[in-house]
Amino acid sequence: MATPTADLRFELLAARIRPLLEEQGYRLPPGGDHIRELVLARVDIALKNLVEIFEGRTW
């Protein structure tokens, strides 16, 4: 189970990544809120995987 500090770090990282993607010209696909939620959930999963790889927690 993750510590509250780790969860806070991730939430701050995720909040910074989403606007960064848009600043670089990446756009969410068209669709309603449901599509947006699905896409952002997948982004969070990918970001969690990246964090685990970066910290060497994937062995």
Tab-separated table of N, CA and C in Angstrom, residues 7-23 43-44 47:
chain	number	residue	atom	x	y	z
A	7	ASP	N	1.179	9.135	-2.490
A	7	ASP	CA	-0.066	9.465	-3.168
A	7	ASP	C	-0.107	10.954	-3.500
A	8	LEU	N	0.322	11.797	-2.575
A	8	LEU	CA	0.336	13.233	-2.817
A	8	LEU	C	1.314	13.571	-3.933
A	9	ARG	N	2.473	12.943	-3.924
A	9	ARG	CA	3.444	13.185	-5.003
A	9	ARG	C	2.839	12.832	-6.350
A	10	PHE	N	2.146	11.700	-6.411
A	10	PHE	CA	1.566	11.281	-7.684
A	10	PHE	C	0.480	12.251	-8.138
A	11	GLU	N	-0.378	12.648	-7.232
A	11	GLU	CA	-1.457	13.570	-7.601
A	11	GLU	C	-0.898	14.891	-8.114
A	12	LEU	N	0.153	15.387	-7.487
A	12	LEU	CA	0.784	16.628	-7.956
A	12	LEU	C	1.419	16.433	-9.326
A	13	LEU	N	2.069	15.291	-9.519
A	13	LEU	CA	2.671	14.993	-10.819
A	13	LEU	C	1.613	14.908	-11.910
A	14	ALA	N	0.542	14.185	-11.636
A	14	ALA	CA	-0.533	14.030	-12.618
A	14	ALA	C	-1.165	15.379	-12.959
A	15	ALA	N	-1.326	16.220	-11.968
A	15	ALA	CA	-1.914	17.545	-12.205
A	15	ALA	C	-1.004	18.409	-13.075
A	16	ARG	N	0.292	18.177	-13.018
A	16	ARG	CA	1.228	18.949	-13.835
A	16	ARG	C	1.369	18.366	-15.236
A	17	ILE	N	1.217	17.050	-15.376
A	17	ILE	CA	1.401	16.387	-16.668
A	17	ILE	C	0.272	16.723	-17.641
A	18	ARG	N	-0.955	16.706	-17.164
A	18	ARG	CA	-2.096	16.931	-18.063
A	18	ARG	C	-2.011	18.270	-18.781
A	19	PRO	N	-1.792	19.390	-18.073
A	19	PRO	CA	-1.653	20.667	-18.786
A	19	PRO	C	-0.409	20.704	-19.677
A	20	LEU	N	0.666	20.027	-19.264
A	20	LEU	CA	1.876	19.991	-20.070
A	20	LEU	C	1.610	19.322	-21.421
A	21	LEU	N	0.865	18.234	-21.403
A	21	LEU	CA	0.509	17.571	-22.656
A	21	LEU	C	-0.243	18.528	-23.580
A	22	GLU	N	-1.186	19.264	-23.032
A	22	GLU	CA	-1.958	20.205	-23.840
A	22	GLU	C	-1.091	21.357	-24.331
A	23	GLU	N	-0.169	21.838	-23.488
A	23	GLU	CA	0.743	22.909	-23.911
A	23	GLU	C	1.604	22.469	-25.085
A	43	VAL	N	-4.342	7.517	-18.832
A	43	VAL	CA	-3.144	8.348	-18.647
A	43	VAL	C	-2.593	8.133	-17.239
A	44	ASP	N	-3.461	8.106	-16.244
A	44	ASP	CA	-3.019	7.876	-14.866
A	44	ASP	C	-2.338	6.514	-14.720
A	47	LEU	N	1.054	6.750	-16.316
A	47	LEU	CA	1.937	7.557	-15.476
A	47	LEU	C	2.377	6.775	-14.240
